[in-house]
Short mmCIF file of N, CA and C in Angstrom, two decimals:
data_model
loop_
_atom_site.label_atom_id
_atom_site.label_comp_id
_atom_site.label_asym_id
_atom_site.label_seq_id
_atom_site.Cartn_x
_atom_site.Cartn_y
_atom_site.Cartn_z
N UNK A 1 13.05 14.76 -5.55
CA UNK A 1 12.46 13.45 -5.29
C UNK A 1 13.45 12.64 -4.44
N UNK A 2 12.98 12.10 -3.31
CA UNK A 2 13.88 11.30 -2.47
C UNK A 2 14.02 9.89 -3.05
N UNK A 3 14.99 9.13 -2.50
CA UNK A 3 15.30 7.80 -3.05
C UNK A 3 14.13 6.82 -2.88
N UNK A 4 13.31 7.02 -1.86
CA UNK A 4 12.19 6.10 -1.62
C UNK A 4 11.11 6.31 -2.70
N UNK A 5 10.82 7.56 -2.98
CA UNK A 5 9.83 7.85 -4.02
C UNK A 5 10.36 7.40 -5.39
N UNK A 6 11.63 7.63 -5.64
CA UNK A 6 12.22 7.21 -6.91
C UNK A 6 12.11 5.70 -7.07
N UNK A 7 12.36 4.95 -5.98
CA UNK A 7 12.28 3.49 -6.04
C UNK A 7 10.86 3.04 -6.40
N UNK A 8 9.87 3.63 -5.76
CA UNK A 8 8.47 3.25 -6.04
C UNK A 8 8.06 3.70 -7.43
N UNK A 9 8.44 4.90 -7.83
CA UNK A 9 8.09 5.40 -9.17
C UNK A 9 8.66 4.49 -10.26
N UNK A 10 9.85 3.94 -10.04
CA UNK A 10 10.45 3.04 -11.03
C UNK A 10 9.79 1.66 -11.03
N UNK A 11 9.33 1.22 -9.88
CA UNK A 11 8.70 -0.10 -9.74
C UNK A 11 7.26 -0.11 -10.22
N UNK A 12 6.53 0.97 -9.97
CA UNK A 12 5.09 1.02 -10.21
C UNK A 12 4.64 0.61 -11.62
N UNK A 13 5.30 1.08 -12.68
CA UNK A 13 4.83 0.70 -14.02
C UNK A 13 4.86 -0.81 -14.28
N UNK A 14 5.56 -1.56 -13.45
CA UNK A 14 5.65 -3.01 -13.62
C UNK A 14 4.62 -3.77 -12.79
N UNK A 15 3.83 -3.04 -11.99
CA UNK A 15 2.80 -3.67 -11.16
C UNK A 15 1.46 -3.47 -11.85
N UNK A 16 1.01 -4.51 -12.53
CA UNK A 16 -0.15 -4.40 -13.42
C UNK A 16 -1.41 -3.89 -12.71
N UNK A 17 -1.73 -4.44 -11.54
CA UNK A 17 -2.99 -4.02 -10.91
C UNK A 17 -2.95 -2.55 -10.50
N UNK A 18 -1.78 -2.04 -10.15
CA UNK A 18 -1.67 -0.63 -9.81
C UNK A 18 -1.91 0.24 -11.05
N UNK A 19 -1.42 -0.21 -12.19
CA UNK A 19 -1.62 0.54 -13.44
C UNK A 19 -3.07 0.47 -13.89
N UNK A 20 -3.69 -0.71 -13.80
CA UNK A 20 -5.09 -0.85 -14.23
C UNK A 20 -6.00 0.04 -13.39
N UNK A 21 -5.70 0.14 -12.09
CA UNK A 21 -6.52 0.96 -11.21
C UNK A 21 -6.11 2.44 -11.22
N UNK A 22 -5.09 2.77 -12.01
CA UNK A 22 -4.69 4.17 -12.17
C UNK A 22 -3.98 4.76 -10.96
N UNK A 23 -3.44 3.94 -10.08
CA UNK A 23 -2.78 4.44 -8.88
C UNK A 23 -1.54 5.25 -9.24
N UNK A 24 -1.32 6.31 -8.47
CA UNK A 24 -0.12 7.12 -8.60
C UNK A 24 0.47 7.35 -7.21
N UNK A 25 1.76 7.66 -7.18
CA UNK A 25 2.45 7.91 -5.92
C UNK A 25 2.31 9.38 -5.55
N UNK A 26 1.81 9.65 -4.35
CA UNK A 26 1.70 11.01 -3.84
C UNK A 26 2.92 11.38 -3.00
N UNK A 27 3.40 10.40 -2.19
CA UNK A 27 4.53 10.65 -1.31
C UNK A 27 5.13 9.31 -0.89
N UNK A 28 6.41 9.31 -0.62
CA UNK A 28 7.10 8.10 -0.15
C UNK A 28 8.29 8.51 0.69
N UNK A 29 8.55 7.71 1.71
CA UNK A 29 9.73 7.91 2.56
C UNK A 29 10.02 6.58 3.25
N UNK A 30 10.99 6.56 4.13
CA UNK A 30 11.34 5.32 4.81
C UNK A 30 10.12 4.82 5.60
N UNK A 31 9.58 3.66 5.20
CA UNK A 31 8.44 3.07 5.89
C UNK A 31 7.12 3.79 5.70
N UNK A 32 7.04 4.68 4.74
CA UNK A 32 5.82 5.46 4.51
C UNK A 32 5.47 5.48 3.03
N UNK A 33 4.19 5.41 2.71
CA UNK A 33 3.76 5.56 1.32
C UNK A 33 2.35 6.11 1.28
N UNK A 34 2.14 7.05 0.36
CA UNK A 34 0.82 7.61 0.11
C UNK A 34 0.52 7.43 -1.37
N UNK A 35 -0.58 6.73 -1.68
CA UNK A 35 -1.00 6.49 -3.06
C UNK A 35 -2.31 7.21 -3.31
N UNK A 36 -2.56 7.53 -4.57
CA UNK A 36 -3.84 8.11 -5.00
C UNK A 36 -4.45 7.18 -6.04
N UNK A 37 -5.73 6.89 -5.88
CA UNK A 37 -6.45 6.07 -6.85
C UNK A 37 -7.63 6.91 -7.37
N UNK A 38 -7.65 7.15 -8.69
CA UNK A 38 -8.74 7.97 -9.25
C UNK A 38 -10.05 7.19 -9.27
N UNK A 39 -11.14 7.92 -9.28
CA UNK A 39 -12.45 7.28 -9.44
C UNK A 39 -12.58 6.87 -10.90
N UNK A 40 -12.83 5.61 -11.14
CA UNK A 40 -13.04 5.09 -12.49
C UNK A 40 -14.35 4.33 -12.52
N UNK A 41 -15.13 4.50 -13.57
CA UNK A 41 -16.44 3.82 -13.64
C UNK A 41 -16.28 2.30 -13.62
N UNK A 42 -15.10 1.81 -14.06
CA UNK A 42 -14.86 0.36 -14.05
C UNK A 42 -14.74 -0.19 -12.63
N UNK A 43 -14.55 0.67 -11.64
CA UNK A 43 -14.40 0.24 -10.24
C UNK A 43 -15.72 0.15 -9.51
N UNK A 44 -16.77 0.62 -10.12
CA UNK A 44 -18.06 0.72 -9.42
C UNK A 44 -18.60 -0.68 -9.10
N UNK A 45 -18.95 -0.85 -7.83
CA UNK A 45 -19.52 -2.13 -7.39
C UNK A 45 -21.03 -2.09 -7.37
N UNK A 46 -21.61 -0.92 -7.19
CA UNK A 46 -23.06 -0.76 -7.16
C UNK A 46 -23.45 0.31 -8.19
N UNK A 47 -23.94 -0.12 -9.36
CA UNK A 47 -24.26 0.85 -10.42
C UNK A 47 -25.32 1.88 -10.01
N UNK A 48 -26.22 1.52 -9.11
CA UNK A 48 -27.24 2.49 -8.69
C UNK A 48 -26.64 3.66 -7.92
N UNK A 49 -25.71 3.37 -7.02
CA UNK A 49 -25.13 4.43 -6.19
C UNK A 49 -23.83 4.99 -6.78
N UNK A 50 -23.15 4.20 -7.62
CA UNK A 50 -21.87 4.63 -8.18
C UNK A 50 -20.71 4.44 -7.22
N UNK A 51 -20.94 3.76 -6.10
CA UNK A 51 -19.89 3.54 -5.11
C UNK A 51 -18.92 2.48 -5.61
N UNK A 52 -17.63 2.72 -5.38
CA UNK A 52 -16.61 1.77 -5.83
C UNK A 52 -16.71 0.46 -5.05
N UNK A 53 -16.30 -0.62 -5.69
CA UNK A 53 -16.31 -1.95 -5.08
C UNK A 53 -15.27 -2.01 -3.96
N UNK A 54 -15.60 -2.70 -2.89
CA UNK A 54 -14.67 -2.83 -1.76
C UNK A 54 -13.36 -3.47 -2.14
N UNK A 55 -13.36 -4.31 -3.18
CA UNK A 55 -12.13 -4.96 -3.62
C UNK A 55 -11.10 -3.96 -4.12
N UNK A 56 -11.56 -2.85 -4.70
CA UNK A 56 -10.60 -1.84 -5.16
C UNK A 56 -9.93 -1.16 -3.96
N UNK A 57 -10.71 -0.94 -2.90
CA UNK A 57 -10.12 -0.36 -1.68
C UNK A 57 -9.12 -1.34 -1.06
N UNK A 58 -9.48 -2.62 -1.07
CA UNK A 58 -8.58 -3.64 -0.53
C UNK A 58 -7.26 -3.63 -1.31
N UNK A 59 -7.35 -3.55 -2.64
CA UNK A 59 -6.15 -3.53 -3.47
C UNK A 59 -5.32 -2.28 -3.19
N UNK A 60 -5.99 -1.13 -3.07
CA UNK A 60 -5.28 0.12 -2.76
C UNK A 60 -4.54 0.00 -1.43
N UNK A 61 -5.21 -0.48 -0.40
CA UNK A 61 -4.60 -0.51 0.92
C UNK A 61 -3.55 -1.62 1.05
N UNK A 62 -3.75 -2.75 0.38
CA UNK A 62 -2.72 -3.79 0.38
C UNK A 62 -1.47 -3.28 -0.33
N UNK A 63 -1.67 -2.56 -1.42
CA UNK A 63 -0.53 -1.99 -2.15
C UNK A 63 0.19 -0.94 -1.31
N UNK A 64 -0.57 -0.03 -0.69
CA UNK A 64 0.04 1.03 0.12
C UNK A 64 0.82 0.44 1.29
N UNK A 65 0.20 -0.49 2.00
CA UNK A 65 0.88 -1.10 3.16
C UNK A 65 2.07 -1.96 2.71
N UNK A 66 1.89 -2.73 1.65
CA UNK A 66 2.96 -3.61 1.18
C UNK A 66 4.18 -2.85 0.72
N UNK A 67 3.95 -1.77 -0.05
CA UNK A 67 5.09 -0.97 -0.50
C UNK A 67 5.70 -0.19 0.66
N UNK A 68 4.88 0.26 1.62
CA UNK A 68 5.43 0.94 2.81
C UNK A 68 6.33 -0.04 3.56
N UNK A 69 5.91 -1.30 3.66
CA UNK A 69 6.74 -2.32 4.33
C UNK A 69 8.06 -2.49 3.59
N UNK A 70 7.99 -2.58 2.27
CA UNK A 70 9.21 -2.72 1.48
C UNK A 70 10.14 -1.52 1.68
N UNK A 71 9.54 -0.31 1.77
CA UNK A 71 10.35 0.90 1.99
C UNK A 71 10.87 0.99 3.42
N UNK A 72 10.33 0.17 4.32
CA UNK A 72 10.76 0.19 5.71
C UNK A 72 11.89 -0.76 6.02
N UNK A 73 12.48 -1.34 4.99
CA UNK A 73 13.60 -2.27 5.15
C UNK A 73 14.82 -1.66 4.48
N UNK A 74 15.91 -1.58 5.20
CA UNK A 74 17.16 -1.11 4.59
C UNK A 74 17.62 -2.14 3.56
N UNK A 75 18.03 -1.71 2.40
CA UNK A 75 18.44 -2.61 1.34
C UNK A 75 17.22 -3.13 0.60
N UNK A 76 17.43 -4.12 -0.24
CA UNK A 76 16.34 -4.68 -1.03
C UNK A 76 15.66 -5.81 -0.28
N UNK A 77 14.35 -5.85 -0.39
CA UNK A 77 13.59 -6.89 0.30
C UNK A 77 12.29 -7.15 -0.44
N UNK A 78 11.76 -8.31 -0.25
CA UNK A 78 10.39 -8.60 -0.67
C UNK A 78 9.60 -8.80 0.62
N UNK A 79 8.35 -8.36 0.60
CA UNK A 79 7.55 -8.38 1.83
C UNK A 79 6.15 -8.91 1.52
N UNK A 80 5.99 -10.23 1.44
CA UNK A 80 4.67 -10.78 1.15
C UNK A 80 3.69 -10.53 2.31
N UNK A 81 2.43 -10.36 1.94
CA UNK A 81 1.37 -10.11 2.92
C UNK A 81 1.05 -11.38 3.69
N UNK A 82 1.10 -11.30 5.02
CA UNK A 82 0.69 -12.42 5.86
C UNK A 82 -0.73 -12.23 6.36
N UNK A 83 -1.09 -10.98 6.65
CA UNK A 83 -2.42 -10.70 7.19
C UNK A 83 -2.81 -9.28 6.79
N UNK A 84 -4.08 -9.10 6.46
CA UNK A 84 -4.58 -7.77 6.09
C UNK A 84 -6.00 -7.64 6.61
N UNK A 85 -6.23 -6.61 7.40
CA UNK A 85 -7.57 -6.36 7.93
C UNK A 85 -7.99 -4.96 7.53
N UNK A 86 -9.21 -4.85 7.02
CA UNK A 86 -9.74 -3.54 6.64
C UNK A 86 -11.06 -3.33 7.37
N UNK A 87 -11.15 -2.23 8.08
CA UNK A 87 -12.40 -1.83 8.73
C UNK A 87 -12.99 -0.70 7.89
N UNK A 88 -14.12 -0.98 7.25
CA UNK A 88 -14.78 0.02 6.42
C UNK A 88 -15.58 0.95 7.32
N UNK A 89 -15.31 2.25 7.20
CA UNK A 89 -15.96 3.25 8.04
C UNK A 89 -17.16 3.89 7.35
N UNK A 90 -17.18 3.84 6.03
CA UNK A 90 -18.27 4.44 5.27
C UNK A 90 -17.96 4.31 3.79
N UNK A 91 -18.98 4.46 2.97
CA UNK A 91 -18.81 4.32 1.52
C UNK A 91 -18.02 5.50 0.96
N UNK A 92 -17.21 5.22 -0.04
CA UNK A 92 -16.51 6.28 -0.75
C UNK A 92 -17.53 7.08 -1.56
N UNK A 93 -17.29 8.37 -1.68
CA UNK A 93 -18.19 9.23 -2.44
C UNK A 93 -17.93 9.05 -3.93
N UNK A 94 -18.95 8.70 -4.71
CA UNK A 94 -18.75 8.53 -6.15
C UNK A 94 -18.17 9.78 -6.80
N UNK A 95 -17.22 9.56 -7.71
CA UNK A 95 -16.62 10.66 -8.45
C UNK A 95 -15.35 11.23 -7.83
N UNK A 96 -15.06 10.86 -6.59
CA UNK A 96 -13.87 11.41 -5.92
C UNK A 96 -12.73 10.41 -5.89
N UNK A 97 -11.50 10.94 -6.03
CA UNK A 97 -10.30 10.11 -5.87
C UNK A 97 -10.23 9.60 -4.43
N UNK A 98 -9.43 8.56 -4.24
CA UNK A 98 -9.22 8.00 -2.90
C UNK A 98 -7.72 7.97 -2.63
N UNK A 99 -7.35 8.43 -1.46
CA UNK A 99 -5.96 8.39 -1.00
C UNK A 99 -5.80 7.17 -0.10
N UNK A 100 -4.72 6.44 -0.29
CA UNK A 100 -4.36 5.34 0.60
C UNK A 100 -3.00 5.64 1.21
N UNK A 101 -2.98 5.93 2.50
CA UNK A 101 -1.73 6.27 3.20
C UNK A 101 -1.38 5.15 4.17
N UNK A 102 -0.11 4.75 4.19
CA UNK A 102 0.30 3.63 5.04
C UNK A 102 1.66 3.90 5.65
N UNK A 103 1.88 3.31 6.82
CA UNK A 103 3.17 3.43 7.49
C UNK A 103 3.51 2.16 8.25
N UNK A 104 4.80 1.90 8.36
CA UNK A 104 5.28 0.81 9.21
C UNK A 104 5.35 1.36 10.63
N UNK A 105 4.70 0.69 11.58
CA UNK A 105 4.74 1.18 12.96
C UNK A 105 5.49 0.24 13.90
N UNK A 106 5.85 -0.96 13.41
CA UNK A 106 6.66 -1.88 14.23
C UNK A 106 7.42 -2.77 13.26
N UNK A 107 8.68 -2.97 13.59
CA UNK A 107 9.59 -3.70 12.72
C UNK A 107 10.35 -4.71 13.58
N UNK A 108 10.26 -5.99 13.26
CA UNK A 108 11.03 -7.00 13.97
C UNK A 108 11.99 -7.66 12.97
N UNK A 109 12.73 -8.65 13.41
CA UNK A 109 13.65 -9.34 12.51
C UNK A 109 12.92 -10.08 11.39
N UNK A 110 11.68 -10.52 11.65
CA UNK A 110 10.95 -11.33 10.68
C UNK A 110 9.68 -10.69 10.15
N UNK A 111 9.12 -9.74 10.88
CA UNK A 111 7.82 -9.17 10.51
C UNK A 111 7.85 -7.65 10.48
N UNK A 112 6.95 -7.10 9.63
CA UNK A 112 6.72 -5.66 9.60
C UNK A 112 5.22 -5.45 9.81
N UNK A 113 4.88 -4.58 10.75
CA UNK A 113 3.48 -4.29 11.04
C UNK A 113 3.17 -2.90 10.49
N UNK A 114 2.10 -2.83 9.70
CA UNK A 114 1.72 -1.58 9.05
C UNK A 114 0.30 -1.20 9.42
N UNK A 115 0.03 0.10 9.31
CA UNK A 115 -1.33 0.60 9.45
C UNK A 115 -1.56 1.63 8.36
N UNK A 116 -2.82 1.75 7.99
CA UNK A 116 -3.13 2.68 6.92
C UNK A 116 -4.53 3.23 7.03
N UNK A 117 -4.78 4.22 6.22
CA UNK A 117 -6.08 4.87 6.21
C UNK A 117 -6.41 5.24 4.76
N UNK A 118 -7.67 5.06 4.38
CA UNK A 118 -8.16 5.47 3.06
C UNK A 118 -9.12 6.63 3.27
N UNK A 119 -8.98 7.66 2.45
CA UNK A 119 -9.82 8.85 2.59
C UNK A 119 -9.83 9.62 1.27
N UNK A 120 -10.79 10.52 1.15
CA UNK A 120 -10.81 11.40 -0.02
C UNK A 120 -9.84 12.55 0.23
N UNK A 121 -9.21 13.08 -0.84
CA UNK A 121 -8.28 14.20 -0.66
C UNK A 121 -8.94 15.34 0.14
N UNK A 122 -8.21 15.79 1.17
CA UNK A 122 -8.71 16.88 2.01
C UNK A 122 -9.70 16.44 3.07
N UNK A 123 -9.98 15.13 3.16
CA UNK A 123 -10.96 14.62 4.13
C UNK A 123 -10.34 13.53 5.01
N UNK A 124 -9.09 13.71 5.41
CA UNK A 124 -8.41 12.71 6.22
C UNK A 124 -9.13 12.46 7.54
N UNK A 125 -9.82 13.45 8.04
CA UNK A 125 -10.54 13.30 9.32
C UNK A 125 -11.83 12.50 9.16
N UNK A 126 -12.21 12.21 7.91
CA UNK A 126 -13.42 11.40 7.65
C UNK A 126 -13.00 10.18 6.83
N UNK A 127 -12.38 9.18 7.51
CA UNK A 127 -11.84 8.03 6.77
C UNK A 127 -12.91 7.15 6.12
N UNK A 128 -12.53 6.58 5.01
CA UNK A 128 -13.36 5.57 4.35
C UNK A 128 -13.08 4.21 4.97
N UNK A 129 -11.80 3.99 5.30
CA UNK A 129 -11.41 2.71 5.90
C UNK A 129 -10.09 2.83 6.65
N UNK A 130 -9.95 1.99 7.65
CA UNK A 130 -8.68 1.83 8.38
C UNK A 130 -8.15 0.44 8.06
N UNK A 131 -6.84 0.31 8.02
CA UNK A 131 -6.21 -0.97 7.68
C UNK A 131 -5.09 -1.29 8.65
N UNK A 132 -4.98 -2.56 8.99
CA UNK A 132 -3.78 -3.04 9.68
C UNK A 132 -3.31 -4.28 8.92
N UNK A 133 -2.01 -4.42 8.81
CA UNK A 133 -1.46 -5.51 8.00
C UNK A 133 -0.12 -5.97 8.55
N UNK A 134 0.18 -7.24 8.30
CA UNK A 134 1.45 -7.83 8.71
C UNK A 134 2.14 -8.40 7.47
N UNK A 135 3.42 -8.12 7.36
CA UNK A 135 4.20 -8.58 6.21
C UNK A 135 5.43 -9.34 6.68
N UNK A 136 5.78 -10.36 5.92
CA UNK A 136 7.00 -11.10 6.21
C UNK A 136 8.19 -10.29 5.70
N UNK A 137 9.23 -10.28 6.48
CA UNK A 137 10.45 -9.57 6.09
C UNK A 137 11.38 -10.58 5.43
N UNK A 138 11.64 -10.40 4.17
CA UNK A 138 12.51 -11.32 3.45
C UNK A 138 13.58 -10.51 2.73
N UNK A 139 14.62 -10.14 3.47
CA UNK A 139 15.74 -9.40 2.87
C UNK A 139 16.45 -10.32 1.88
N UNK A 140 16.92 -9.75 0.80
CA UNK A 140 17.63 -10.56 -0.19
C UNK A 140 18.85 -11.23 0.42
N UNK A 141 19.54 -10.52 1.34
CA UNK A 141 20.75 -11.11 1.92
C UNK A 141 20.40 -12.34 2.75
N UNK A 142 19.23 -12.35 3.41
CA UNK A 142 18.81 -13.53 4.16
C UNK A 142 18.39 -14.66 3.21
N UNK A 143 17.75 -14.31 2.11
CA UNK A 143 17.35 -15.32 1.13
C UNK A 143 18.58 -15.97 0.51
N UNK A 144 19.57 -15.16 0.19
CA UNK A 144 20.81 -15.70 -0.38
C UNK A 144 21.52 -16.60 0.62
N UNK A 145 21.54 -16.19 1.90
CA UNK A 145 22.19 -17.00 2.93
C UNK A 145 21.46 -18.33 3.11
N UNK A 146 20.12 -18.31 3.04
CA UNK A 146 19.34 -19.54 3.16
C UNK A 146 19.62 -20.46 1.98
N UNK A 147 19.76 -19.90 0.78
CA UNK A 147 20.06 -20.69 -0.40
C UNK A 147 21.44 -21.32 -0.33
N UNK A 148 22.39 -20.57 0.20
CA UNK A 148 23.75 -21.10 0.34
C UNK A 148 23.80 -22.21 1.39
N UNK A 149 22.98 -22.08 2.44
CA UNK A 149 22.96 -23.10 3.50
C UNK A 149 22.42 -24.42 2.97
N UNK A 150 21.48 -24.36 2.00
CA UNK A 150 20.89 -25.58 1.44
C UNK A 150 21.85 -26.27 0.46
N UNK A 151 22.71 -25.49 -0.18
CA UNK A 151 23.57 -26.11 -1.19
C UNK A 151 24.85 -26.67 -0.61
#
């Protein structure tokens, strides 16, 4: 297990919405994260079709992109979401797990830009949704320096 996966595995049990939705870590590396979300009947938005609610996909992709952003910063950082866009390509198939894969594709002094894709395992070529997101870069060392400047 690499240090990035270890960091996320240790953090995950403390993130309530990730635990409630049953998310698990599939892979992690510098600026990269792959999560798996199981199909749960509690996630269903349309009881007739059994399709999961779009809000669960939003939570999966915000989590994948947000943690990928955090993993894309050397040292410790918090990376609040500034913007998140999800383009839904098609309904998720009832009964199947959903993978949320995200990566940092641009990194500046203040912002991290991420992109992601949601798909069923083995069906990456048939995405459920594409995501783009922007996160604020707040390294702890910068936060501490800002606090010292105010005092």
